[in-house]
Each structure stands twice: as C-alpha cells, then as structure tokens.
CSV table of C-alpha atoms in Angstrom, one decimal:
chain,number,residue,atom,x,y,z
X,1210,UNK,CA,63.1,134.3,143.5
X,1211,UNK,CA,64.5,137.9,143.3
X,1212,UNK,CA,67.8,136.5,141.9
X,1213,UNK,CA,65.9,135.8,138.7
X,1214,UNK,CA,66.2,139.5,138.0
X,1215,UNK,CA,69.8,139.3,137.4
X,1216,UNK,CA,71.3,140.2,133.8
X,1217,UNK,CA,74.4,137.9,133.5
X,1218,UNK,CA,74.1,134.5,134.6
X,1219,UNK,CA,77.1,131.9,134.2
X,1220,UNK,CA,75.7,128.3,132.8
X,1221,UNK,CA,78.0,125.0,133.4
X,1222,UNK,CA,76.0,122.0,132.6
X,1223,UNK,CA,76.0,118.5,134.8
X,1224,UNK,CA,75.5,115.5,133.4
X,1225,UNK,CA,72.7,113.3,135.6
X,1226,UNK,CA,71.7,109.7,134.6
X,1227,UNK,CA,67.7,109.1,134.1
X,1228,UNK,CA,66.8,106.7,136.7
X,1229,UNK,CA,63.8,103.9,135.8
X,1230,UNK,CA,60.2,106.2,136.2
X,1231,UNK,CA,62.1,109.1,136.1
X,1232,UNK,CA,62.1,112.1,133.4
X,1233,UNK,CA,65.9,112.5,130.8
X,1234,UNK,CA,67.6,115.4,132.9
X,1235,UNK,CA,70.5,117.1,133.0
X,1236,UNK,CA,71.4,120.3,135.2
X,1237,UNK,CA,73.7,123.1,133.2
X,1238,UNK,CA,74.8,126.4,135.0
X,1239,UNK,CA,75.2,129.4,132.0
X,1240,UNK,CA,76.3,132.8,131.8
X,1241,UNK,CA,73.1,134.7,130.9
X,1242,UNK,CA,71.9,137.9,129.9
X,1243,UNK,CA,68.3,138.9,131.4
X,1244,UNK,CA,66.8,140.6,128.2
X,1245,UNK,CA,64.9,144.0,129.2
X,1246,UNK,CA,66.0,143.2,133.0
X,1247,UNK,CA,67.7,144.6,135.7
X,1248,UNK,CA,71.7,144.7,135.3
X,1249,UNK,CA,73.5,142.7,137.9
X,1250,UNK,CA,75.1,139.4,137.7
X,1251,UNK,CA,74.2,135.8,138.6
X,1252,UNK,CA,75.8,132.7,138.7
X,1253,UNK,CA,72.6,130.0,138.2
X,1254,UNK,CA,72.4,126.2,137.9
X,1255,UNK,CA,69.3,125.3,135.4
X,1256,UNK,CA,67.7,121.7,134.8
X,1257,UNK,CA,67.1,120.9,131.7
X,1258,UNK,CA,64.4,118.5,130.9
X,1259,UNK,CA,64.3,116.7,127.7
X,1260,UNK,CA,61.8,114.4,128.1
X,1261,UNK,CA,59.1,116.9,129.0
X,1262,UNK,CA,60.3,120.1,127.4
X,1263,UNK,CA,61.1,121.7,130.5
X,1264,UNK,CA,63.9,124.2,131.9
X,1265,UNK,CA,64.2,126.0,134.8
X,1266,UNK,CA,66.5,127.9,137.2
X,1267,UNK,CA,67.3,125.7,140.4
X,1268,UNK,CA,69.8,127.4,141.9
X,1269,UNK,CA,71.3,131.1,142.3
X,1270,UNK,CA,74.6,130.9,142.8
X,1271,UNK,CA,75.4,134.6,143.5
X,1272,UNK,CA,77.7,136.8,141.4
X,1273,UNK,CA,80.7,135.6,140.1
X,1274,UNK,CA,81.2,138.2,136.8
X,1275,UNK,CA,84.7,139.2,138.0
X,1276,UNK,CA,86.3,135.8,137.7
X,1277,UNK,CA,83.9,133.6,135.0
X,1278,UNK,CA,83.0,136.8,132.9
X,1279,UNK,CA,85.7,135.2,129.9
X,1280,UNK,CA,84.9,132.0,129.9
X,1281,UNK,CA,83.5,128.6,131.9
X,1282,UNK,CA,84.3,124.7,131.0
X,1283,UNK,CA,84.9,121.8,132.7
X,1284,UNK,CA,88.7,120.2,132.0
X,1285,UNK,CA,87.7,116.8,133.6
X,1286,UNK,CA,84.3,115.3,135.2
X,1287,UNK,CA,84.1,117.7,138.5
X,1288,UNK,CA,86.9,120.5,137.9
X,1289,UNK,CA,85.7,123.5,136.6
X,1290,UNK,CA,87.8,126.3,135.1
X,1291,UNK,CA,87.2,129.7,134.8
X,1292,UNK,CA,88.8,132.9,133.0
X,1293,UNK,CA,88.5,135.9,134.6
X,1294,UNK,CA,86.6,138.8,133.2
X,1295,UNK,CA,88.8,141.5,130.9
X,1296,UNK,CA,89.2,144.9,132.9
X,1297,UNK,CA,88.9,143.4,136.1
X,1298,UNK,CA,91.6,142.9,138.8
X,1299,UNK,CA,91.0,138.9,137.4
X,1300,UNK,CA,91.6,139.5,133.8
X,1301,UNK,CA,93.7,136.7,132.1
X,1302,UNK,CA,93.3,134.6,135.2
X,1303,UNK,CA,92.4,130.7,135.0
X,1304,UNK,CA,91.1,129.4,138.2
X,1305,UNK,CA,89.1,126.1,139.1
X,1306,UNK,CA,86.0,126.8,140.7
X,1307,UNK,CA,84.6,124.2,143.6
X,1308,UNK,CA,81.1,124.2,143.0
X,1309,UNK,CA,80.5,122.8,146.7
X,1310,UNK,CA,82.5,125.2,149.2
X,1311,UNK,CA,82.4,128.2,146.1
X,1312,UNK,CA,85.9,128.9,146.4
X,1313,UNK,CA,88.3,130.0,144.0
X,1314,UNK,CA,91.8,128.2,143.1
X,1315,UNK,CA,94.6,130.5,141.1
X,1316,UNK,CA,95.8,127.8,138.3
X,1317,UNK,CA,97.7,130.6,136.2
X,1318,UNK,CA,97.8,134.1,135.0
X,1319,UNK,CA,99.7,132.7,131.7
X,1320,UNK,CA,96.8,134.3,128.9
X,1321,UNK,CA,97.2,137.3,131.4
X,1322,UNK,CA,101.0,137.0,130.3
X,1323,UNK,CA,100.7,136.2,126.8
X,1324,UNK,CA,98.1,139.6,126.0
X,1325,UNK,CA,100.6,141.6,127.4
X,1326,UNK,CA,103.7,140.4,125.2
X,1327,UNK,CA,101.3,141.8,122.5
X,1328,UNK,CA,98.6,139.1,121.5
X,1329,UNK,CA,94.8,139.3,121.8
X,1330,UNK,CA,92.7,138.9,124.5
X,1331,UNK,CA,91.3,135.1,124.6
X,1332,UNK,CA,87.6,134.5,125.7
X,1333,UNK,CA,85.9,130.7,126.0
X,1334,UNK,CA,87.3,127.5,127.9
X,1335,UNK,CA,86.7,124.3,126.3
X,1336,UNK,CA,89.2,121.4,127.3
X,1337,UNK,CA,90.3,117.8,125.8
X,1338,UNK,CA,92.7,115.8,127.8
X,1339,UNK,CA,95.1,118.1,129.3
X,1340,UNK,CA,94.7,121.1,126.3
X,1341,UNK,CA,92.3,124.1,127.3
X,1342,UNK,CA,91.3,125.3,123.8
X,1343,UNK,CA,90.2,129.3,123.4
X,1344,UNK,CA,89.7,131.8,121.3
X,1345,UNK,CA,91.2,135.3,119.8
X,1346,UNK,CA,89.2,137.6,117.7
X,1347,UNK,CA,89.4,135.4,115.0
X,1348,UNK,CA,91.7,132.2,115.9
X,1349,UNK,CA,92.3,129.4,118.1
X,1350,UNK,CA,94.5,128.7,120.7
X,1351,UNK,CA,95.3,126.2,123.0
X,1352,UNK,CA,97.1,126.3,126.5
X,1353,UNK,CA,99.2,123.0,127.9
X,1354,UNK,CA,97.4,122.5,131.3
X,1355,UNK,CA,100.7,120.8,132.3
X,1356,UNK,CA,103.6,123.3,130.9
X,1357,UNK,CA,101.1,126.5,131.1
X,1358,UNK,CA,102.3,127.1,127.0
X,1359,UNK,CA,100.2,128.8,125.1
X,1360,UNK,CA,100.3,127.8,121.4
X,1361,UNK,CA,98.4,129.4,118.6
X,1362,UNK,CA,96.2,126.6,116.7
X,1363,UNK,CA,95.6,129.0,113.5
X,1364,UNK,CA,93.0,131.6,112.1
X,1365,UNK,CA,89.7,130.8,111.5
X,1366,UNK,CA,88.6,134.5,109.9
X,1367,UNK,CA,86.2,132.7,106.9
X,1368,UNK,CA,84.2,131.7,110.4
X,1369,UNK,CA,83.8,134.7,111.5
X,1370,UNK,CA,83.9,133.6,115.8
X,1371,UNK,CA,84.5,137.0,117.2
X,1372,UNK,CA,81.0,136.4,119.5
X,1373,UNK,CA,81.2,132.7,119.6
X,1374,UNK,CA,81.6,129.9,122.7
X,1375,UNK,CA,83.7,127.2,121.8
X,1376,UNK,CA,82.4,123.2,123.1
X,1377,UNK,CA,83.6,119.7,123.7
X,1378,UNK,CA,81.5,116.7,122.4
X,1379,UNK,CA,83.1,113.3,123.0
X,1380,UNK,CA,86.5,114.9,122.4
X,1381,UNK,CA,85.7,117.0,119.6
X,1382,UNK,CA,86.2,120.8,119.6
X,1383,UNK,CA,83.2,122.2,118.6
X,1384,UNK,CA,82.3,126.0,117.1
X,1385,UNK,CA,80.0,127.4,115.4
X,1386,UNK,CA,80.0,130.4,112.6
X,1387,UNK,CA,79.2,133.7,113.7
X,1388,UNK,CA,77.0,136.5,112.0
X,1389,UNK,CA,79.0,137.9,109.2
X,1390,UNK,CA,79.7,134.4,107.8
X,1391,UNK,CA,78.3,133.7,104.4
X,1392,UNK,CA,75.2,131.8,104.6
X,1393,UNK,CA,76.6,128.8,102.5
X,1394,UNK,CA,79.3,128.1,105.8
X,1395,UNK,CA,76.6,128.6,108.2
X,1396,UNK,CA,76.8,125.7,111.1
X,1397,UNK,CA,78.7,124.2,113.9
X,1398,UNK,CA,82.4,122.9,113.3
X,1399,UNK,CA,84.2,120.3,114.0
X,1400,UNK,CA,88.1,121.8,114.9
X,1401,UNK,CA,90.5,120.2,112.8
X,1402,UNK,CA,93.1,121.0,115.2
X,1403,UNK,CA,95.6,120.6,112.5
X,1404,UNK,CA,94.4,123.1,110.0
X,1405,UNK,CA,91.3,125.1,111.4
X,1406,UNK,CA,90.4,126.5,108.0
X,1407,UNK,CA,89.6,123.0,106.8
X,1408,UNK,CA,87.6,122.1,109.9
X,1409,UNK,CA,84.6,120.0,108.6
X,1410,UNK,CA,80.8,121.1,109.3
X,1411,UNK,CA,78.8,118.2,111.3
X,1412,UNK,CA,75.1,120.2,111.2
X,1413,UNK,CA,74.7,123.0,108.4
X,1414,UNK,CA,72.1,125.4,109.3
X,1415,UNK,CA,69.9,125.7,105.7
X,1416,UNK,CA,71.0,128.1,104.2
X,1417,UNK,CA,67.5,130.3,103.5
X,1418,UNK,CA,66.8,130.2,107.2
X,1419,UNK,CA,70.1,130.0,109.3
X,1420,UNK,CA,69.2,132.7,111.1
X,1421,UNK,CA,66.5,130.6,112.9
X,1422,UNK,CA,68.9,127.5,113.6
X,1423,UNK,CA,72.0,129.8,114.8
X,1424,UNK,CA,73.3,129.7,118.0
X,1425,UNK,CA,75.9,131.7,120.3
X,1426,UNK,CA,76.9,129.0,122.4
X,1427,UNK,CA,76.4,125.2,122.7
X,1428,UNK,CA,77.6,122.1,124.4
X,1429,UNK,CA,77.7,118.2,124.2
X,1430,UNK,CA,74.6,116.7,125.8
X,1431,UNK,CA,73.6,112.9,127.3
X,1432,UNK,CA,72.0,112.3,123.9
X,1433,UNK,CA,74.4,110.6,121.4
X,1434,UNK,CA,76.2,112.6,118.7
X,1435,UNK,CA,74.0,115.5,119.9
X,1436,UNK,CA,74.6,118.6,121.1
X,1437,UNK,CA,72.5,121.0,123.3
X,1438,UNK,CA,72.1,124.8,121.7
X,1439,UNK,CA,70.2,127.9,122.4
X,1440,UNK,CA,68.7,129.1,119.1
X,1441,UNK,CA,69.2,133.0,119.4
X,1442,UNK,CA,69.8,135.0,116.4
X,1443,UNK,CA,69.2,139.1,117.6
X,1444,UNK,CA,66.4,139.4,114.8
X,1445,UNK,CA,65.4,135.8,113.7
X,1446,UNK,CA,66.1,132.7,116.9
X,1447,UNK,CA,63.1,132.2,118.5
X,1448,UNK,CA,65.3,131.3,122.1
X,1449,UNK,CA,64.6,127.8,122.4
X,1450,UNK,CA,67.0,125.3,124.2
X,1451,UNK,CA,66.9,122.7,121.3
X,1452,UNK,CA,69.0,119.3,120.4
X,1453,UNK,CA,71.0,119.4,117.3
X,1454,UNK,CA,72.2,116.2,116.3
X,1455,UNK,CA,75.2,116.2,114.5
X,1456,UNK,CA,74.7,112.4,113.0
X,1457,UNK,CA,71.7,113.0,110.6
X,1458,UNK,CA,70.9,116.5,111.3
X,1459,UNK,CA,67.7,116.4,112.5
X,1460,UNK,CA,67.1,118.5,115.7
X,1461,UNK,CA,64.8,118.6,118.6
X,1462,UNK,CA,62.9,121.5,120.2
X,1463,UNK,CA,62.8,121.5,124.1
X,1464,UNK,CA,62.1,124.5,126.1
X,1465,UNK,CA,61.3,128.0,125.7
X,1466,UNK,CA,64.3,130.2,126.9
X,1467,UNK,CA,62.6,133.9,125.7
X,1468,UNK,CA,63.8,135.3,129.2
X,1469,UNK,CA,67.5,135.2,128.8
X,1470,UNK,CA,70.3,136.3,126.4
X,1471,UNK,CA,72.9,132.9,126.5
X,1472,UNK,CA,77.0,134.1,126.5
X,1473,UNK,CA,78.7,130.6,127.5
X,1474,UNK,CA,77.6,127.0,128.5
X,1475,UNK,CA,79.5,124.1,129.5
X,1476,UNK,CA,78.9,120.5,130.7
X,1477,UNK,CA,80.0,117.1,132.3
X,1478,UNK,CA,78.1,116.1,129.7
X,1479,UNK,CA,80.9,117.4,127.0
X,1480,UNK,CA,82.9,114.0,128.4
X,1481,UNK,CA,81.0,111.3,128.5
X,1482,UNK,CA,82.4,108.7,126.1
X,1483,UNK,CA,80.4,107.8,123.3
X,1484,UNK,CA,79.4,104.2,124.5
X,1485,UNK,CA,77.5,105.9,127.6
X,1486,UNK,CA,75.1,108.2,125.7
X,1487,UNK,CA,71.6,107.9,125.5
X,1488,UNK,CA,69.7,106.8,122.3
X,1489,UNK,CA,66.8,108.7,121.4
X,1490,UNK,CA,63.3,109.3,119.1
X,1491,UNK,CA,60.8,111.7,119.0
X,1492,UNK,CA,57.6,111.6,117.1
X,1493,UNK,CA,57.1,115.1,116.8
X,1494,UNK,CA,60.6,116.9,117.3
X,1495,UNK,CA,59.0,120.2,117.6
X,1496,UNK,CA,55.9,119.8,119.3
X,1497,UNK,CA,53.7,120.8,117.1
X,1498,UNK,CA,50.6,118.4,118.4
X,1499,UNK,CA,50.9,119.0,121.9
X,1500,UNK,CA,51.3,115.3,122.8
X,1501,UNK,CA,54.7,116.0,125.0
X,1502,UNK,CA,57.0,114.0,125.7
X,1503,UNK,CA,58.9,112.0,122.6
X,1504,UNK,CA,54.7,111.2,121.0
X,1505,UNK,CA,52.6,112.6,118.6
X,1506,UNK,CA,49.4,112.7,118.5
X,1507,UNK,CA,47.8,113.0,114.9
X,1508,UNK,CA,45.3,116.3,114.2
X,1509,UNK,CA,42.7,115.1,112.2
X,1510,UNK,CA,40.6,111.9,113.1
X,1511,UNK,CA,40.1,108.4,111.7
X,1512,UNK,CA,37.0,107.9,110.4
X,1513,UNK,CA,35.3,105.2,107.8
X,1514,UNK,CA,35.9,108.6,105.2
X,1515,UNK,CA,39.7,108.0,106.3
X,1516,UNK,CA,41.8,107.1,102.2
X,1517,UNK,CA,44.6,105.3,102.5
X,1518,UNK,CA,44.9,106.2,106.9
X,1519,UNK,CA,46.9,108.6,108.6
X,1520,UNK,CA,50.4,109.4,109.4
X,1521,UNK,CA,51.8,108.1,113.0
X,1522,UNK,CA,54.7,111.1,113.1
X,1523,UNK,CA,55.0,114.2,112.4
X,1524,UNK,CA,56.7,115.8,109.6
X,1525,UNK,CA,59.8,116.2,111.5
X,1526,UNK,CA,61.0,113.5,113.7
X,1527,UNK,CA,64.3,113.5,116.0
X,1528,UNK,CA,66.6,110.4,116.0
X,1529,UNK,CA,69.9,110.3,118.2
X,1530,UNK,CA,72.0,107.1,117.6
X,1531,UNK,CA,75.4,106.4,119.0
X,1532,UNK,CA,76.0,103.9,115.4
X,1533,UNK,CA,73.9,102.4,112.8
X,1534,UNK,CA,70.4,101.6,113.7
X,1535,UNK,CA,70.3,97.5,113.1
X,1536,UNK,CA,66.4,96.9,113.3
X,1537,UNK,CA,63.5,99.4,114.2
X,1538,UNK,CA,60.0,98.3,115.3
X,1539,UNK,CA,56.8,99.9,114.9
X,1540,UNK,CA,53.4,98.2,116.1
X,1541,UNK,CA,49.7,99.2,116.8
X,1542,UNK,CA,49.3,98.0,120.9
X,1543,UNK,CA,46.6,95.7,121.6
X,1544,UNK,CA,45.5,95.8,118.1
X,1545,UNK,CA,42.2,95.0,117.3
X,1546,UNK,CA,40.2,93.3,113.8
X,1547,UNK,CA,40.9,95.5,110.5
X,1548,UNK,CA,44.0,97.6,112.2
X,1549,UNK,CA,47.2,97.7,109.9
X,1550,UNK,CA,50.4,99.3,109.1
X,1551,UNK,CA,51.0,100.2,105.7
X,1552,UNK,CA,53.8,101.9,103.7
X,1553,UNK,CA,53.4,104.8,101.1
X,1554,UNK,CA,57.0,104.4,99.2
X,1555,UNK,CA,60.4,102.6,100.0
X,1556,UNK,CA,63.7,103.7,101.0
X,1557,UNK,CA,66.7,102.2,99.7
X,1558,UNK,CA,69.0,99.9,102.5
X,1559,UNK,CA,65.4,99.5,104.2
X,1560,UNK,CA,63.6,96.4,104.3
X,1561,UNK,CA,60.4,96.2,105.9
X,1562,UNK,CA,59.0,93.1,107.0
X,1563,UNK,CA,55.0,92.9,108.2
X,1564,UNK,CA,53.5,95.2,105.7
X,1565,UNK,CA,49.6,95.0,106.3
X,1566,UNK,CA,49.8,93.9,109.5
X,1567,UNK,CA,49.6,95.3,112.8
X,1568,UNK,CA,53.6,94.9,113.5
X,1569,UNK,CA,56.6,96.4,111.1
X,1570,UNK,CA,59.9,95.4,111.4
X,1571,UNK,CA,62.4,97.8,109.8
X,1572,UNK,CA,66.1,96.1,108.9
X,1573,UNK,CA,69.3,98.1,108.4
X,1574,UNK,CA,70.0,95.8,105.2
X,1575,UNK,CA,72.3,98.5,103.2
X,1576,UNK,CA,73.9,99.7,106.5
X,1577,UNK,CA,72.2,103.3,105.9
X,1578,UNK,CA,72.3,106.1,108.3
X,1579,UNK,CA,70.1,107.1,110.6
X,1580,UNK,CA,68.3,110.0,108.2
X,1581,UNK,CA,66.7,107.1,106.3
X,1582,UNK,CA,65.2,105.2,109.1
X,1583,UNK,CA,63.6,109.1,109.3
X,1584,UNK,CA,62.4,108.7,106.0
X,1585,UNK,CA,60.9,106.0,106.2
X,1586,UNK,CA,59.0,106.5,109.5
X,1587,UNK,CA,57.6,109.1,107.5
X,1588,UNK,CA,55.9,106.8,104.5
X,1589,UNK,CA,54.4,104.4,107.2
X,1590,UNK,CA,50.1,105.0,107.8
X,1591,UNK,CA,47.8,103.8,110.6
X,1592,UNK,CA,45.1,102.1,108.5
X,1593,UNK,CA,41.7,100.6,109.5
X,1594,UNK,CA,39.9,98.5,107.1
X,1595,UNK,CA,37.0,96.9,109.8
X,1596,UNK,CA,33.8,98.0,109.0
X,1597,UNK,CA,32.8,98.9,112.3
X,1598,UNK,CA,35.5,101.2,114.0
X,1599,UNK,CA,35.7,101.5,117.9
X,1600,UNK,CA,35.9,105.2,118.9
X,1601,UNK,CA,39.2,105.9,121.1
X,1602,UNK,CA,42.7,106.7,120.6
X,1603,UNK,CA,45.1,104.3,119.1
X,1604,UNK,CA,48.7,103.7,120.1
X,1605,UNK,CA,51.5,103.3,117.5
X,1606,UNK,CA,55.1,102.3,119.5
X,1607,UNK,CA,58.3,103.1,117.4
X,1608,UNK,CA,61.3,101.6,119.6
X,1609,UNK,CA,64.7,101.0,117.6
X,1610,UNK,CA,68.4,98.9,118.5
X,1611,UNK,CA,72.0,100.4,117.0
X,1612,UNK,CA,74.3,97.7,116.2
X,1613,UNK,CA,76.3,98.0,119.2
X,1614,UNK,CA,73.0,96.9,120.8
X,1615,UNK,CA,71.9,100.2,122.3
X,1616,UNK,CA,67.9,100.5,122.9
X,1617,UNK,CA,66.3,103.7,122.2
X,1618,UNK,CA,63.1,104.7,124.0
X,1619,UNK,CA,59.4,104.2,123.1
X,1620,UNK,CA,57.6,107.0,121.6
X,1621,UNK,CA,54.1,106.8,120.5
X,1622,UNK,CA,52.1,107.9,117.5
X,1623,UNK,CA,48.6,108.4,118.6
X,1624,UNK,CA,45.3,108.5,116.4
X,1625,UNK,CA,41.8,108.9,117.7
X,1626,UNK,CA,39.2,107.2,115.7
X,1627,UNK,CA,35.5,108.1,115.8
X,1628,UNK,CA,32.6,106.3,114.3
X,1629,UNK,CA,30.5,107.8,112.1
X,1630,UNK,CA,26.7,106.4,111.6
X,1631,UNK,CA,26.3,103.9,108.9
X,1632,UNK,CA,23.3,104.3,105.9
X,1633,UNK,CA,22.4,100.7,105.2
X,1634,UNK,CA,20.5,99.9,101.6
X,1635,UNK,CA,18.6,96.6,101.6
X,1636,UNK,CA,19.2,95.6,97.7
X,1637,UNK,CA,20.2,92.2,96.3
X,1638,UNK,CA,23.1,92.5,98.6
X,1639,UNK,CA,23.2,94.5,102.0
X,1640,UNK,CA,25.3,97.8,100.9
X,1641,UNK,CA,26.5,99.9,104.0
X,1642,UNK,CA,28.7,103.4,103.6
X,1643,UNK,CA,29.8,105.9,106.2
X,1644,UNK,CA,27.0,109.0,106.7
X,1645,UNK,CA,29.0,111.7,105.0
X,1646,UNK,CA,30.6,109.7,102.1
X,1647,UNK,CA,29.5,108.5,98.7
X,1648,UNK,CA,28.5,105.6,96.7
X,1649,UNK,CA,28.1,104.8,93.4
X,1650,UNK,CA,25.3,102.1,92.6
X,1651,UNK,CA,25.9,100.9,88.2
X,1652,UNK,CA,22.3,99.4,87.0
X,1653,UNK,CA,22.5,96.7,85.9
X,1654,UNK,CA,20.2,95.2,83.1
X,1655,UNK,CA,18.0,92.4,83.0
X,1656,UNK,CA,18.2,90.0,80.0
C-alpha cells in the first residue's frame, strides 16, 4: 500500500470485544511519524493484537493534518474530537470527526479565542464526562464542552510535558513525564485535577533505565488497569507497542512498531468502565522464548540430570487484574507417574495448597496485590521424580479468579523432557543413573 509511505499518521484507538476462538484485538487510529520516509500525511486505523503480538495498518484514511494536527480523543464511545493544526486556516478549532461519512463538524473556535486574548497554544484532547482536558507548554487546562469555558487546571513545570499526549483510563487523566524531568519523577501520572503538582505516579519507569520504558503518548486499553504505550525514547526506546499496567507495574511487550515516530493516540477503549475489562497473564511478558501468545516455553530441557526441575515462567511475567486476585491455579495437564509442582520459597499473604503434587492452588489469604501472586509464580518448578521419563513437551496451565469473580485466561508453561540412556550396575541391589551423571558407590566392609 503506497499510503504506508506517509510521514504523519493520526491514531484513534477502538475498542473491539474478543469473541470465543478469536485472538484479544483492538483497532487504534494514531498520528504517526514515518521515520526516514517520505513527508506527507496520513490518517490510518491500526489493529492491535495482543494476543499474538501483532500490529498492523488496516486502513488509510487520507490526510487529515490540517484539522487533527493538535490533538485527537474521543469525548464519548463514537464522537471523536479533533483540534486543528497551529498555523493552519483550522488552528484553535475543535471539531468532531464522523469516522463513517469523514466529515467534519465545527464544535468551537473557543482555544482559538482564548490564545489570542494572550495565553498559550493548547495541544492534546483527552475528555471525562463533559470536560476536554489539554495542555499548554507546561500546564493543564480544561474546556466545559457545555459552556465552551476554558479554565486553567494549574502548572505542571516539575513534569516537564511540553512534547507529551495526555490519556483517559477509566476516568482518570493520564500523563506522562517528558525528557528534561529528573529521573527520580520519571513515569505516567495520574492528574489530580485539584492540585496537578501533587498528581500521584501509578507506573515509575526505573530510574537507571527510563529511557527504555518512556513513552510520548499512551492510552487506556481493554486490559484492566492497563494502559497501551509506544516505548520511544530518540536515543534509548526500542519502539514497541507494549502494556503497562498501572496495578502492579509489570508490563507486557506486543509488537514491534520501528517504522513510525507516534505524536497522539486515543481510544474507546479510554471509557470502558472498570467492571468490563479484560483480565490477563502472560508467561513470558516479553517474549523472550518464542512461545507466542500469553506461554512460555522453558530453554533448557528436562532430563534425569534435571536438580530440583525447571521454572514454568519466565523471569518477567505480566498480570492485569481489575481487584485482588482470590485464588490462582497452576497444574501439569494430563499428568503422568513422578510429575510434580514444587515451591522454592514463600510469599507472605500466599497460601499454597498441593505442594508435591501435580495441581497448586494459590489463595489470596493476606488480601495481597497482584505483584505477589508474580512472585510467587516465579518460586514454583516443574519436577519429575519417575525413573523413566517420557520424551515430549509438558504443559503447565496458570489460570487465576479476582474477587469480583473475573476469570483471566490460560497461559501455559511448556517444558520438553528428553530421556537420556540409563547405565544399570548389577550389585547386591540393581543401581541405575542417567548416562552423563555421577554416582558414588561407599564400600562397605565385611565383618
């Protein structure tokens, strides 16, 4: 598609439901950058797959730079406003946008009216209830959808958001810290509408590395208390689409995004209410055994050499919860003779029930968060004690429930086992060990 080629593409994000046998979608439309491509504009509609790790263009939508180039958000499920580009015959302008027909609606040319009575440009649209929330150089303000007011909210400077998109997420106002911000106040923000210096952080980016985890723009996402970001520091982001979520600040890698340069995203997705979202886990959060999907599949094999087995996730795990996990269950399918479960430690407000069996049960007994259901997925080993193994790959299933009775999906920890040939001694008793290993034989003396 030749439209690919273009520089600046505007993203709005739509909110799909999975269906049964079907992948977790959701569709986003984005104002892009093409890096090292041609300079013209395009207004595309992307899918975002979660499930797979997938994200492509669907749609080219044409240019629309004139009357989006400031800002893109949807103010209720299906109306989408736009602020016309600065220095264009549009600039200041709010308009809805009907993303069937393609036609423009004037709403009002009131932040036209308010930068000429001597304040600063805004940029960004981000909308709760019947507020549009935007953005100065360095401050928030919000416009009365019904009165056409525009207030000023109050100065965020420490924040540094001169670059940055503001988002919605279950009616929260969401931003995030630009560059120049010290590396100790690096994150995303939660407004406090009241007093935006004191807004709270709800995911830090570590403070060694927050170059990797920054991000220009991001947007609520079906996933609970998640949010959907482009990682894309100039120097240091590697441009993945990613899931940060904002409950136990773990995050999820999903697609590559190296082609474009992301400006402003927006979603249906920013308003669906808590109750509706989508409870997740991943075994391997950043893909790093090429299992796909939410699965991991372990890189070494089990063999009779095996200590104490092998780990059925990988060192980072993703888990999205809309409340407090109640009960998590892991278990070995179709288990066979000598297959376990085993834990390596404990975690406090955990208790596990089936240890040394093929089946776990995990209970919320301390009402903990969700980061320590992480933890502990972490300490639990696939372990094989039968002294013949049977080569293939084994399946772990890790499925949890929230206590308002919300079921996450199943993800799998996979580890192949191969059998290595036995060396068989013929002495008082019949002594067997793996070809490979060791044994140690203590004489014994006669009286």
């Amino acid at each position: 598609m030749l439209n690919l080629l273009k520089i600046i593409c505007f993203l709005i994000v739509f909110y799909a439901l999975p269906t049964i046998g079907t992948a977790q979608t959701f569709e986003i439309f984005a104002e892009l950058n093409e890096l090292n491509g041609a300079a013209f504009e395009m207004f595309a509609e992307l899918l975002i797959d979660y499930e797979n790790g997938e994200c492509s263009v669907i749609q080219d939508h044409g240019d629309h730079q004139e009357k989006m180039g400031s800002g893109i958000g949807f103010c209720s499920p299906g109306e989408l406003y736009t602020l016309g580009q600065w220095n264009t015959p549009s600039a200041g302008i709010l308009y809805t946008f009907d993303l069937q027909t393609g036609e423009y609606e004037f709403i009002t040319d009131a932040l036209f009216l308010h930068y000429q009575a001597g304040n600063p440009r805004l940029h960004k649209v981000a909308c709760v209830d019947n507020f549009l929330f935007t953005r100065g150089l360095n401050s928030i303000w919000k416009v009365d959808l019904s009165t056409e007011e525009v207030s000023f909210v109050g100065n965020t400077t420490p924040f540094n958001l001169a670059t940055l998109d503001i988002g919605i997420m279950d009616k929260m106002v969401l931003f995030g810290t630009g560059h120049a911000a010290h590396s100790y106040l690096q994150g995303i923000y939660e407004l406090d509408i009241d007093n935006p210096p004191n807004s709270m952080r709800i995911f830090p980016y570590p403070q060694s590395m927050w170059q990797e985890y920054w991000s220009r723009t991001f947007v609520g996402s079906p996933v609970c208390n998640t949010v959907f970001v482009i990682r894309q520091h100039n120097n240091f982001g590697d441009r993945n689409g990613a899931f940060y979520n904002v409950d136990n600040h773990s995050y999820k890698l999903i697609c590559d995004m190296q082609s474009y340069w992301f400006q402003n995203i927006t979603s249906m997705a920013e308003h669906i209410p808590l109750e509706e979202c989508e409870a997740i886990i991943d075994l391997d959060a950043v893909n790093v055994s090429g299992a796909g999907g939410y699965d991991y599949l372990h890189d070494e094999v089990y063999t009779c050499l095996t200590e104490n087995g092998l780990p059925i996730a990988a060192e980072k795990i993703f888990i999205a919860t809309d409340e407090t996990i109640q009960e998590m269950n892991v278990e070995i399918l179709s288990p066979l003779v000598g297959e376990s479960l085993v834990t390596l430690g404990s975690v406090a407000g955990i208790d596990v029930a089936g240890e040394g069996t093929p089946s776990l049960t995990l209970l919320n007994s301390g009402s903990v968060g969700s980061a320590y259901f992480i933890e502990m997925i972490q300490l639990i080993n696939y372990y094989n004690s039968g002294e013949s193994l049977n080569e293939g790959i084994r399946q772990v299933r890790v499925n949890f429930t929230s206590t308002s009775g919300k079921q996450s999906n199943d993800a799998y920890g996979m580890i192949e086992i191969v059998e290595l040939d036995s060396v068989f001694l013929e002495m008082d008793d019949m002594v067997h060990f793996c070809e490979g290993g060791s044994i140690t034989l203590s004489p014994v003396v006669l009286p």
